[in-house]
XYZ file of N, CA and C in Angstrom:
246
model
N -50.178 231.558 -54.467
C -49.258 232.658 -54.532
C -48.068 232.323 -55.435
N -47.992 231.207 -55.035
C -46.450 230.558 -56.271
C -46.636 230.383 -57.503
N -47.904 229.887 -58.174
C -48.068 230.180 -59.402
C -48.527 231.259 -60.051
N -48.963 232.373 -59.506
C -49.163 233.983 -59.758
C -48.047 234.710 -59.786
N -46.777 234.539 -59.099
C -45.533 234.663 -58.903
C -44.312 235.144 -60.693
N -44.563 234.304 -61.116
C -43.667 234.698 -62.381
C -44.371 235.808 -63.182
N -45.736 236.396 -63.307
C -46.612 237.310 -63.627
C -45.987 238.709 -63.079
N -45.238 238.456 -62.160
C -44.498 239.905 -61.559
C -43.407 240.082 -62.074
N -42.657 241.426 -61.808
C -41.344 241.738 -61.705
C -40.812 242.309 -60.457
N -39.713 242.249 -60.250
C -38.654 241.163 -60.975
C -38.950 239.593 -60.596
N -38.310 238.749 -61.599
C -38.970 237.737 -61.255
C -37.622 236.953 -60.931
N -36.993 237.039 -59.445
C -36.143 236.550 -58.658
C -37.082 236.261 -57.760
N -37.060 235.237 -57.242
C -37.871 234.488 -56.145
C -37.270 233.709 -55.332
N -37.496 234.300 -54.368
C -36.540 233.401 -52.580
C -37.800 232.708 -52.197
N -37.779 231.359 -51.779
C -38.751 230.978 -51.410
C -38.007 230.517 -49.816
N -38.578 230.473 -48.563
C -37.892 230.767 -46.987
C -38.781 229.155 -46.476
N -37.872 227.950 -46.429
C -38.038 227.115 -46.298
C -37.821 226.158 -44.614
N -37.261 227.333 -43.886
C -36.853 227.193 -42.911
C -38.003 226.278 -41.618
N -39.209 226.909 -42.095
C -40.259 225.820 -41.076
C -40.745 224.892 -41.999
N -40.285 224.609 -42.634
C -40.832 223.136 -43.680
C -39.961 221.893 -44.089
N -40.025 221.315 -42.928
C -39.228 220.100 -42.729
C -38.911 219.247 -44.007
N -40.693 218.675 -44.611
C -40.517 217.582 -46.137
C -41.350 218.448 -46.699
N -41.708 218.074 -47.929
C -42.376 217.727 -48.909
C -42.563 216.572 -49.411
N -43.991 216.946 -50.165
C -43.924 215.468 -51.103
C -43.500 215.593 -52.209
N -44.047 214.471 -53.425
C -43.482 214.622 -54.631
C -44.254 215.674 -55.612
N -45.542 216.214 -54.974
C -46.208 217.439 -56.060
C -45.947 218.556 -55.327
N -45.235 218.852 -54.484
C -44.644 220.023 -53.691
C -43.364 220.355 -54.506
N -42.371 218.968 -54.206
C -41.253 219.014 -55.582
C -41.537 219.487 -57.302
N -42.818 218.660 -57.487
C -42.814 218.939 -58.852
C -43.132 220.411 -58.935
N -44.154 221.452 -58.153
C -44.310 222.476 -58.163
C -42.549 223.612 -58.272
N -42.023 223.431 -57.229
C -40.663 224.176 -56.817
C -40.184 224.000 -58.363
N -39.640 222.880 -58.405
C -39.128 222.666 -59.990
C -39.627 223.091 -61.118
N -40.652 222.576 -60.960
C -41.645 223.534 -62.322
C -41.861 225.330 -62.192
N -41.577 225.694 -60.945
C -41.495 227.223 -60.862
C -39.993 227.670 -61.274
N -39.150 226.768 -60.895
C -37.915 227.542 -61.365
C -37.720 227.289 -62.434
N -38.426 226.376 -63.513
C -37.988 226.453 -64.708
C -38.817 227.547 -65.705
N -40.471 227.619 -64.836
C -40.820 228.822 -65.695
C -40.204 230.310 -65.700
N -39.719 230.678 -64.464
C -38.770 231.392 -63.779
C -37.339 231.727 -64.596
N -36.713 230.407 -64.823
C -35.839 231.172 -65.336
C -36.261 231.020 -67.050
N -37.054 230.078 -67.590
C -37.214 230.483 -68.610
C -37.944 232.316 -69.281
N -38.209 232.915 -68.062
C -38.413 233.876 -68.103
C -37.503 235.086 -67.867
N -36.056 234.605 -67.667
C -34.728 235.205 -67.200
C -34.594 235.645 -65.666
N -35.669 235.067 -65.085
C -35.326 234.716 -63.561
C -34.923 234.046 -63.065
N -34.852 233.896 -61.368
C -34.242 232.696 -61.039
C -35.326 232.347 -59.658
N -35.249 231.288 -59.132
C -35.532 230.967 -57.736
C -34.484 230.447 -56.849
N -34.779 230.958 -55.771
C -33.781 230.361 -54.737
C -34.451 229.637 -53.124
N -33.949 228.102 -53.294
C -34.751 228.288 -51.909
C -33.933 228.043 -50.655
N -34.522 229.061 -49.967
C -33.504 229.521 -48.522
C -33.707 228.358 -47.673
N -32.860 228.118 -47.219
C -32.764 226.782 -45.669
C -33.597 225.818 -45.651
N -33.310 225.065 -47.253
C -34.472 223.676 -46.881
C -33.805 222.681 -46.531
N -34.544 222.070 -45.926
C -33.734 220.572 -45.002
C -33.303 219.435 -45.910
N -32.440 218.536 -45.428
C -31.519 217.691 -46.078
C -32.635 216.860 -46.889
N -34.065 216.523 -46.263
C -34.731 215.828 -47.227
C -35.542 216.583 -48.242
N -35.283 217.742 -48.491
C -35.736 218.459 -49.340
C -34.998 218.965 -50.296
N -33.443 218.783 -49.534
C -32.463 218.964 -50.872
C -32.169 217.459 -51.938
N -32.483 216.600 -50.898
C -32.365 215.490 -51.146
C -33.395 215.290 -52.796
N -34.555 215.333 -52.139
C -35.834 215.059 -53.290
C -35.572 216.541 -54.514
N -35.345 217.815 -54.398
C -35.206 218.376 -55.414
C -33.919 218.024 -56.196
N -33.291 217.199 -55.543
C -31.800 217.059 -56.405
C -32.110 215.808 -57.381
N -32.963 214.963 -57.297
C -33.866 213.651 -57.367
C -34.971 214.040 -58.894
N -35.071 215.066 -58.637
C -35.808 215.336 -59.979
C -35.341 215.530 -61.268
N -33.858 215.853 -61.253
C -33.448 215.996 -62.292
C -32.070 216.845 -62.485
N -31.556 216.218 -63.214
C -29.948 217.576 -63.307
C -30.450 218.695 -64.440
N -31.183 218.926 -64.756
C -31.653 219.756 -65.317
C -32.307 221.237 -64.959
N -31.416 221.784 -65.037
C -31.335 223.214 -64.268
C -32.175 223.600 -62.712
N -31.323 222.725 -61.540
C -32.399 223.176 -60.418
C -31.862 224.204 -59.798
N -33.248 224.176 -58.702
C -33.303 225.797 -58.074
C -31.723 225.906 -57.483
N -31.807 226.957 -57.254
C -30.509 227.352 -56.066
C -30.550 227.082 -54.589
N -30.014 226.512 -53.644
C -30.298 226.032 -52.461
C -28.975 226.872 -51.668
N -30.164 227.755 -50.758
C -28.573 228.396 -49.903
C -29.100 228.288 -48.291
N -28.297 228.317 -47.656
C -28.375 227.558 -46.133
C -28.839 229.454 -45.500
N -28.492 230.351 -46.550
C -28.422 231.738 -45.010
C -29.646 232.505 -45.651
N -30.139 233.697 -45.172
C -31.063 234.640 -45.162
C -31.071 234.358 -47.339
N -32.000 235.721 -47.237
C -32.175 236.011 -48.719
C -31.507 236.783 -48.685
N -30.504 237.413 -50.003
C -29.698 238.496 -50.173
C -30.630 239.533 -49.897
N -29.795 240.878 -50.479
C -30.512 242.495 -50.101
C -30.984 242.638 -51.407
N -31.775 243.626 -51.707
C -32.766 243.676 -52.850
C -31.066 244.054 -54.106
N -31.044 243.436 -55.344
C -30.056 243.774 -56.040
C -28.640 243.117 -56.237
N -28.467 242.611 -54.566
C -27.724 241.381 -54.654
C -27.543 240.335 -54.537
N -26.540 239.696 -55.700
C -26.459 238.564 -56.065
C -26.945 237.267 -54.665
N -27.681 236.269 -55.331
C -27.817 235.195 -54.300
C -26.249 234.529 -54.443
N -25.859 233.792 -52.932
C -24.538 233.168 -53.380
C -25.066 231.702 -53.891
C-alpha cells in the first residue's frame, strides 16, 4: 500500500504509528525513501505517534530532509500538519 501511495493525489501522507512499537532498518529505509519520493513529488509524509525508538532510528538515517514526526491525531483534510 505504501509504495502505490505517491501514484495518488493528494500526495500528503499520515502514516498512524501508534501500535508499532520498532522497526527495523528496511522498515526505516522504506519510511525515508517514501518521504523523499513524496516530497520530491511536492508532498509530504507525516508520521503520527511513533515511539522514541522509531524516532530515534529515522533521525539516524540522515539529516537530509526527514519525515515529520507529530505526537497527536492527523490534521483535518486541508490542514496544515503542525
Amino acid at each position: 500500500m505504501l509504495t502505490g501511495a505517491p501514484g495518488r493525489r493528494p500526495i500528503h501522507l499520515h502514516v498512524d504509528l501508534a501500535q508499532c512499537p520498532s522497526v527495523d532498518a528496511a522498515g526505516v529505509d522504506l519510511l525515508v525513501g517514501l518521504h523523499r519520493r513524496l516530497r520530491d513529488l511536492g508532498g509530504r509524509l507525516t508520521l503520527l505517534r511513533p515511539s522514541p525508538q522509531i524516532r530515534h532510528l529515522v533521525r539516524l538515517s540522515g539529516p537530509a530532509g526527514l519525515p515529520e514526526m507529530v505526537d497527536e491525531g492527523a490534521p483535518a483534510p486541508g490542514e496544515p500538519s503542525r
